[in-house]
């Protein structure tokens, strides 16, 4: 007998509840009702060494497929613009669309403080699963969702129709929002951004919320909920959750050219490069050097500034570390100062961090309080 999808949905809801990510009955009812298998379609990708291997529903035992679908994990559905059901061979490159693990979907919606009467703008329709969860609780008429990729959008629209949901779906640049249906009570982004787009700020009502992931080219992320203020600014705190989303396509890193390590000037490091392996430590480093990429070199790290070509790379030297810096920016100096400031504050996790956006759209991330140590986000 084939496994009952409804029973799997109930088990998934129970699992997410037990993890602490699901507390509201309204979201639990949505998880127990929305058929995730419809939104994953007939194939997904799984990692296979340096490539992504397609896994087809028809080639898998149906029970195993359904158990996979209702596992609390992210499934990649598109790599470099190629959908999993459009190829029989592994695909190399970076994921360009996925179905986020359900616990994170619910965690974001709960963190956003969405209530039954809210009008919501979702940035990044993706497979449409999170859109369906929103529609189930709030009603399709209250949901607007924007997707950049036409193929992804078309597949999501078909899945939503199949499940009986009819939100307003928009194909376009999610960073522009969707002004015709503004103002919204809440905006939730299922993609990460380096800085909050001004258009989002102008489309959420005063007192409304904007929940997004702040990330960057070191791939360090933080989930933040901002509340819009009367003067047109916003402020809020990071949740402390270790979450990551794909960067919005216009915010992605530029193509990485071949990189040769320049020796430049050298000195002893004041911090251990392994500090950047810490989730919050890397986030702080990214705040300090927002246009730099982070790579590893043996036991050390390599920072390369995309804008100027400046470099900093570390190498072990006995019991200490040496850093070599080259170019107009002293990247390691910037990172070291920021990490030291974080340590002086007690090295807290991201729940001690907050973010402010002024009416003129200057954006800062801070520790402790808005008047504490802070770093500007890219303009």
Short mmCIF file of C-alpha atoms in Angstrom, two decimals:
data_model
loop_
_atom_site.label_atom_id
_atom_site.label_comp_id
_atom_site.label_asym_id
_atom_site.label_seq_id
_atom_site.Cartn_x
_atom_site.Cartn_y
_atom_site.Cartn_z
CA UNK A 1 0.00 0.00 0.00
CA UNK A 2 1.30 3.46 -0.93
CA UNK A 3 2.18 5.73 1.97
CA UNK A 4 -0.60 8.20 2.73
CA UNK A 5 0.59 11.76 1.87
CA UNK A 6 -1.85 13.23 4.42
CA UNK A 7 -0.24 11.14 7.16
CA UNK A 8 3.20 12.31 6.01
CA UNK A 9 2.05 15.93 6.15
CA UNK A 10 0.80 15.46 9.70
CA UNK A 11 4.10 13.85 10.65
CA UNK A 12 6.02 16.74 9.08
CA UNK A 13 3.93 19.27 11.02
CA UNK A 14 4.58 17.33 14.22
CA UNK A 15 8.32 17.27 13.51
CA UNK A 16 8.44 21.03 12.87
CA UNK A 17 6.39 21.68 16.00
CA UNK A 18 8.76 19.58 18.07
CA UNK A 19 11.73 21.52 16.68
CA UNK A 20 10.21 24.77 17.96
CA UNK A 21 9.83 26.36 14.51
CA UNK A 22 6.05 25.89 14.42
CA UNK A 23 3.91 27.27 17.23
CA UNK A 24 0.79 28.77 15.61
CA UNK A 25 -2.19 26.52 14.81
CA UNK A 26 -2.88 28.42 11.58
CA UNK A 27 0.50 27.58 10.09
CA UNK A 28 0.27 24.01 11.34
CA UNK A 29 -3.03 23.57 9.53
CA UNK A 30 -1.37 24.86 6.35
CA UNK A 31 1.55 22.43 6.62
CA UNK A 32 -0.90 19.58 7.19
CA UNK A 33 -2.94 20.58 4.13
CA UNK A 34 -0.58 21.76 1.35
CA UNK A 35 0.62 18.83 -0.82
CA UNK A 36 4.34 19.49 -1.21
CA UNK A 37 4.68 16.73 -3.82
CA UNK A 38 2.69 18.85 -6.28
CA UNK A 39 5.21 21.69 -5.98
CA UNK A 40 8.27 19.48 -6.37
CA UNK A 41 6.89 18.08 -9.61
CA UNK A 42 8.44 15.02 -11.23
CA UNK A 43 12.13 15.50 -10.43
CA UNK A 44 14.61 17.21 -8.10
CA UNK A 45 18.40 17.48 -7.94
CA UNK A 46 20.65 16.00 -5.29
CA UNK A 47 24.38 16.71 -4.93
CA UNK A 48 26.71 14.22 -6.58
CA UNK A 49 30.30 15.24 -5.94
CA UNK A 50 30.89 18.42 -7.95
CA UNK A 51 27.62 18.14 -9.91
CA UNK A 52 23.87 17.84 -9.34
CA UNK A 53 22.18 14.55 -10.21
CA UNK A 54 18.50 14.53 -11.23
CA UNK A 55 16.25 12.20 -9.22
CA UNK A 56 13.03 11.37 -11.06
CA UNK A 57 9.80 10.38 -9.39
CA UNK A 58 9.10 7.72 -12.01
CA UNK A 59 12.47 6.06 -11.40
CA UNK A 60 11.94 5.88 -7.63
CA UNK A 61 9.68 3.76 -5.46
CA UNK A 62 6.59 5.90 -4.79
CA UNK A 63 6.76 5.40 -1.03
CA UNK A 64 10.41 6.42 -1.00
CA UNK A 65 9.63 9.46 -3.16
CA UNK A 66 6.88 10.66 -0.84
CA UNK A 67 9.01 10.12 2.25
CA UNK A 68 11.74 12.16 0.56
CA UNK A 69 9.28 14.93 -0.36
CA UNK A 70 8.04 15.20 3.22
CA UNK A 71 11.46 15.21 4.81
CA UNK A 72 12.28 18.54 6.39
CA UNK A 73 14.96 19.47 3.90
CA UNK A 74 15.58 21.72 0.92
CA UNK A 75 15.31 20.19 -2.53
CA UNK A 76 17.03 21.88 -5.47
CA UNK A 77 14.76 22.02 -8.51
CA UNK A 78 16.83 24.09 -10.95
CA UNK A 79 20.58 24.42 -11.56
CA UNK A 80 22.00 27.13 -13.83
CA UNK A 81 18.55 27.56 -15.37
CA UNK A 82 18.07 23.83 -16.09
CA UNK A 83 15.10 22.23 -14.34
CA UNK A 84 15.54 18.76 -12.88
CA UNK A 85 12.85 17.23 -15.11
CA UNK A 86 14.48 18.66 -18.26
CA UNK A 87 17.67 16.59 -18.11
CA UNK A 88 18.73 13.01 -17.55
CA UNK A 89 22.34 13.85 -16.82
CA UNK A 90 24.11 15.56 -13.91
CA UNK A 91 24.40 19.35 -14.17
CA UNK A 92 27.34 21.39 -12.89
CA UNK A 93 27.00 24.85 -11.43
CA UNK A 94 25.02 26.66 -8.77
CA UNK A 95 21.36 26.10 -7.81
CA UNK A 96 19.03 28.74 -9.21
CA UNK A 97 15.75 27.58 -7.66
CA UNK A 98 14.74 25.25 -4.85
CA UNK A 99 12.01 24.22 -2.47
CA UNK A 100 13.13 25.48 0.95
CA UNK A 101 12.88 23.12 3.90
CA UNK A 102 9.37 23.51 5.37
CA UNK A 103 10.60 24.32 8.88
CA UNK A 104 12.39 27.42 7.56
CA UNK A 105 9.35 28.46 5.52
CA UNK A 106 7.20 28.34 8.66
CA UNK A 107 9.91 29.88 10.84
CA UNK A 108 10.08 32.93 8.56
CA UNK A 109 6.31 33.32 8.44
CA UNK A 110 6.04 33.10 12.22
CA UNK A 111 8.94 35.54 12.66
CA UNK A 112 7.20 37.98 10.32
CA UNK A 113 4.26 38.13 12.72
CA UNK A 114 1.70 37.66 9.96
CA UNK A 115 -1.94 37.53 11.01
CA UNK A 116 -5.05 36.29 9.17
CA UNK A 117 -6.09 39.72 7.88
CA UNK A 118 -2.68 40.78 6.55
CA UNK A 119 -1.93 41.50 2.92
CA UNK A 120 1.44 39.93 2.10
CA UNK A 121 4.02 40.50 -0.62
CA UNK A 122 6.26 37.49 -1.13
CA UNK A 123 9.54 38.01 -2.98
CA UNK A 124 10.57 34.79 -4.71
CA UNK A 125 7.70 32.45 -5.61
CA UNK A 126 10.08 29.55 -6.29
CA UNK A 127 8.17 26.27 -6.50
CA UNK A 128 5.09 27.96 -5.01
CA UNK A 129 5.02 25.85 -1.83
CA UNK A 130 5.48 28.78 0.56
CA UNK A 131 2.97 30.77 -1.52
CA UNK A 132 0.45 27.97 -1.02
CA UNK A 133 1.10 27.93 2.73
CA UNK A 134 0.34 31.66 2.82
CA UNK A 135 -2.78 31.23 0.67
CA UNK A 136 -4.10 28.41 2.84
CA UNK A 137 -3.98 30.53 5.99
CA UNK A 138 -4.78 34.02 4.67
CA UNK A 139 -6.74 33.40 1.48
CA UNK A 140 -5.41 33.77 -2.06
CA UNK A 141 -6.78 37.31 -2.44
CA UNK A 142 -4.37 38.60 0.22
CA UNK A 143 -1.21 37.18 -1.36
CA UNK A 144 1.00 38.70 -4.05
CA UNK A 145 4.14 36.81 -5.08
CA UNK A 146 6.92 37.89 -7.47
CA UNK A 147 9.25 35.51 -9.33
CA UNK A 148 12.13 36.54 -11.59
CA UNK A 149 12.48 33.34 -13.65
CA UNK A 150 9.63 32.79 -16.12
CA UNK A 151 9.99 29.00 -16.28
CA UNK A 152 10.03 28.75 -12.48
CA UNK A 153 7.03 31.10 -12.29
CA UNK A 154 5.02 29.11 -14.85
CA UNK A 155 5.62 25.85 -13.00
CA UNK A 156 4.62 27.42 -9.68
CA UNK A 157 1.46 28.89 -11.21
CA UNK A 158 0.43 25.48 -12.55
CA UNK A 159 1.02 23.80 -9.18
CA UNK A 160 -0.93 26.49 -7.33
CA UNK A 161 -3.87 26.14 -9.74
CA UNK A 162 -3.81 22.37 -9.29
CA UNK A 163 -4.11 22.86 -5.53
CA UNK A 164 -6.94 25.38 -5.89
CA UNK A 165 -5.01 28.55 -4.95
CA UNK A 166 -5.20 31.77 -6.95
CA UNK A 167 -2.83 34.43 -5.57
CA UNK A 168 -1.65 37.38 -7.64
CA UNK A 169 1.49 36.11 -9.39
CA UNK A 170 3.96 38.50 -10.99
CA UNK A 171 6.90 37.70 -13.26
CA UNK A 172 9.58 40.34 -12.82
CA UNK A 173 12.37 41.70 -10.68
CA UNK A 174 11.43 41.00 -7.08
CA UNK A 175 13.73 43.80 -5.91
CA UNK A 176 11.17 46.21 -7.37
CA UNK A 177 8.31 44.65 -5.42
CA UNK A 178 4.84 45.11 -6.93
CA UNK A 179 3.53 48.62 -6.42
CA UNK A 180 0.04 48.19 -7.98
CA UNK A 181 -1.16 46.17 -4.95
CA UNK A 182 0.68 48.18 -2.28
CA UNK A 183 0.59 48.96 0.57
CA UNK A 184 1.23 45.59 2.15
CA UNK A 185 1.06 44.68 5.82
CA UNK A 186 4.05 42.38 5.51
CA UNK A 187 6.79 41.58 3.03
CA UNK A 188 8.62 38.25 3.19
CA UNK A 189 11.61 37.54 0.96
CA UNK A 190 12.63 33.96 0.17
CA UNK A 191 15.83 35.22 -1.41
CA UNK A 192 18.72 36.98 0.34
CA UNK A 193 19.85 40.55 -0.32
CA UNK A 194 23.03 42.51 0.38
CA UNK A 195 20.97 45.56 1.27
CA UNK A 196 17.21 46.17 1.53
CA UNK A 197 15.79 47.63 -1.71
CA UNK A 198 14.20 51.05 -1.27
CA UNK A 199 11.15 49.91 -3.28
CA UNK A 200 10.34 47.36 -0.55
CA UNK A 201 10.40 50.09 2.07
CA UNK A 202 7.91 52.24 0.16
CA UNK A 203 5.44 49.39 -0.40
CA UNK A 204 4.97 48.32 3.23
CA UNK A 205 2.64 50.38 5.41
CA UNK A 206 3.74 52.20 8.54
CA UNK A 207 3.89 49.65 11.33
CA UNK A 208 4.13 46.80 8.83
CA UNK A 209 6.96 44.30 8.77
CA UNK A 210 9.68 43.38 6.32
CA UNK A 211 11.34 40.00 6.90
CA UNK A 212 14.38 39.10 4.85
CA UNK A 213 17.82 37.53 4.95
CA UNK A 214 20.83 39.84 4.82
CA UNK A 215 23.71 38.07 3.09
CA UNK A 216 26.69 38.88 0.89
CA UNK A 217 29.63 37.60 -1.10
CA UNK A 218 31.15 35.72 1.84
CA UNK A 219 27.83 33.81 1.90
CA UNK A 220 27.21 34.76 5.54
CA UNK A 221 23.55 35.30 6.36
CA UNK A 222 21.28 36.72 9.03
CA UNK A 223 17.48 36.66 9.25
CA UNK A 224 16.03 40.03 10.27
CA UNK A 225 12.55 41.41 10.83
CA UNK A 226 12.19 45.17 10.34
CA UNK A 227 9.21 47.27 11.40
CA UNK A 228 8.44 50.34 9.29
CA UNK A 229 8.31 53.62 11.22
CA UNK A 230 6.30 56.78 10.71
CA UNK A 231 9.28 58.71 9.32
CA UNK A 232 9.86 56.20 6.52
CA UNK A 233 12.71 54.38 8.24
CA UNK A 234 12.74 50.92 9.78
CA UNK A 235 14.47 48.97 12.50
CA UNK A 236 14.52 45.49 13.95
CA UNK A 237 16.63 42.65 15.27
CA UNK A 238 18.16 39.54 13.81
CA UNK A 239 16.64 36.26 14.97
CA UNK A 240 19.84 34.35 15.60
CA UNK A 241 18.68 31.52 13.31
CA UNK A 242 21.36 29.97 11.12
CA UNK A 243 19.51 30.30 7.82
CA UNK A 244 20.64 30.91 4.28
CA UNK A 245 18.85 31.67 1.04
CA UNK A 246 20.13 32.14 -2.49
CA UNK A 247 21.08 35.75 -3.15
CA UNK A 248 18.66 37.69 -5.33
CA UNK A 249 20.11 37.41 -8.84
CA UNK A 250 21.00 41.13 -9.18
CA UNK A 251 22.86 40.86 -5.84
CA UNK A 252 24.89 37.78 -6.77
CA UNK A 253 28.67 37.82 -6.90
CA UNK A 254 30.17 38.78 -10.25
CA UNK A 255 32.04 36.04 -12.14
CA UNK A 256 35.24 35.16 -10.31
CA UNK A 257 38.37 35.57 -12.41
CA UNK A 258 41.47 33.48 -11.86
CA UNK A 259 43.07 34.62 -8.63
CA UNK A 260 46.77 34.65 -7.94
CA UNK A 261 47.93 35.28 -4.41
CA UNK A 262 50.03 38.44 -4.16
CA UNK A 263 52.46 38.69 -1.27
CA UNK A 264 52.19 42.45 -0.68
CA UNK A 265 52.94 43.48 2.89
CA UNK A 266 53.02 40.91 5.69
CA UNK A 267 52.42 40.96 9.43
CA UNK A 268 51.30 38.70 12.22
CA UNK A 269 47.54 38.17 12.57
CA UNK A 270 45.84 39.42 15.71
CA UNK A 271 42.93 37.02 15.26
CA UNK A 272 42.84 33.38 14.21
CA UNK A 273 41.54 32.97 10.62
CA UNK A 274 39.37 30.11 11.92
CA UNK A 275 37.21 32.82 13.55
CA UNK A 276 35.63 33.14 10.10
CA UNK A 277 34.34 29.57 10.32
CA UNK A 278 32.00 30.70 13.09
CA UNK A 279 28.54 31.57 11.72
CA UNK A 280 28.46 35.01 13.35
CA UNK A 281 32.20 35.58 12.95
CA UNK A 282 31.91 35.29 9.18
CA UNK A 283 28.84 37.54 9.24
CA UNK A 284 30.86 40.21 11.07
CA UNK A 285 33.73 39.82 8.60
CA UNK A 286 31.31 40.31 5.73
CA UNK A 287 29.95 43.48 7.32
CA UNK A 288 33.50 44.82 7.52
CA UNK A 289 34.45 43.93 3.93
CA UNK A 290 31.16 43.77 2.02
CA UNK A 291 32.62 43.64 -1.50
CA UNK A 292 35.07 40.83 -0.73
CA UNK A 293 34.78 37.15 -1.48
CA UNK A 294 36.07 34.54 0.95
CA UNK A 295 37.93 31.42 -0.13
CA UNK A 296 40.07 28.86 1.65
CA UNK A 297 43.75 28.17 1.01
CA UNK A 298 44.88 25.03 2.82
CA UNK A 299 44.44 25.89 6.48
CA UNK A 300 44.11 29.63 5.86
CA UNK A 301 41.72 32.00 4.10
CA UNK A 302 41.86 34.28 1.08
CA UNK A 303 39.86 37.50 0.76
CA UNK A 304 39.55 39.14 -2.66
CA UNK A 305 37.81 42.48 -3.08
CA UNK A 306 35.71 42.41 -6.25
CA UNK A 307 35.75 46.19 -6.73
CA UNK A 308 39.47 46.92 -6.29
CA UNK A 309 41.25 43.58 -6.59
CA UNK A 310 42.67 44.02 -3.12
CA UNK A 311 43.70 40.80 -1.40
CA UNK A 312 44.43 39.40 2.02
CA UNK A 313 45.52 35.84 2.63
CA UNK A 314 46.74 34.02 5.69
CA UNK A 315 49.28 31.27 6.24
CA UNK A 316 50.31 29.37 9.32
CA UNK A 317 53.64 30.36 10.82
CA UNK A 318 54.49 28.07 13.69
CA UNK A 319 51.97 28.75 16.45
CA UNK A 320 50.81 32.01 14.85
CA UNK A 321 49.39 33.24 11.57
CA UNK A 322 50.82 35.64 9.00
CA UNK A 323 48.60 37.77 6.78
CA UNK A 324 49.69 39.12 3.39
CA UNK A 325 47.79 42.19 2.14
CA UNK A 326 47.90 43.67 -1.34
CA UNK A 327 46.03 46.51 -3.02
CA UNK A 328 44.39 49.77 -1.95
CA UNK A 329 42.20 48.14 0.72
CA UNK A 330 43.63 46.47 3.78
CA UNK A 331 40.96 43.80 3.93
CA UNK A 332 42.38 41.90 6.87
CA UNK A 333 42.74 45.10 8.88
CA UNK A 334 39.03 45.76 8.32
CA UNK A 335 38.00 42.22 9.21
CA UNK A 336 40.28 42.08 12.23
CA UNK A 337 38.92 45.33 13.64
CA UNK A 338 35.33 44.16 13.23
CA UNK A 339 35.92 40.73 14.77
CA UNK A 340 37.79 42.35 17.67
CA UNK A 341 34.84 44.70 18.24
CA UNK A 342 32.52 41.70 18.27
CA UNK A 343 34.72 39.99 20.85
CA UNK A 344 34.75 43.12 23.00
CA UNK A 345 30.94 42.91 23.01
CA UNK A 346 31.18 39.34 24.31
CA UNK A 347 31.09 37.55 20.93
CA UNK A 348 27.28 37.18 21.03
CA UNK A 349 25.28 35.28 18.42
CA UNK A 350 23.18 37.11 15.84
CA UNK A 351 20.24 37.56 18.19
CA UNK A 352 22.26 40.41 19.75
CA UNK A 353 22.47 42.18 16.38
CA UNK A 354 19.98 44.62 14.90
CA UNK A 355 19.51 46.74 11.83
CA UNK A 356 18.33 50.29 11.18
CA UNK A 357 17.29 51.99 7.97
CA UNK A 358 17.06 55.79 8.03
CA UNK A 359 14.49 57.76 5.99
CA UNK A 360 17.27 58.63 3.51
CA UNK A 361 17.85 54.87 3.16
CA UNK A 362 21.20 54.60 4.92
CA UNK A 363 21.39 51.08 6.35
CA UNK A 364 23.45 49.89 9.32
CA UNK A 365 23.81 46.63 11.21
CA UNK A 366 24.68 47.07 14.89
CA UNK A 367 25.45 45.09 18.03
CA UNK A 368 23.41 45.55 21.18
CA UNK A 369 21.59 48.79 20.38
CA UNK A 370 21.36 51.28 17.49
CA UNK A 371 23.98 53.49 19.17
CA UNK A 372 26.37 50.53 19.61
CA UNK A 373 29.13 49.41 17.25
CA UNK A 374 27.78 49.37 13.69
CA UNK A 375 28.68 48.78 10.05
CA UNK A 376 27.01 50.23 6.94
CA UNK A 377 25.52 47.91 4.35
CA UNK A 378 26.45 48.42 0.68
CA UNK A 379 24.71 51.40 -0.92
#
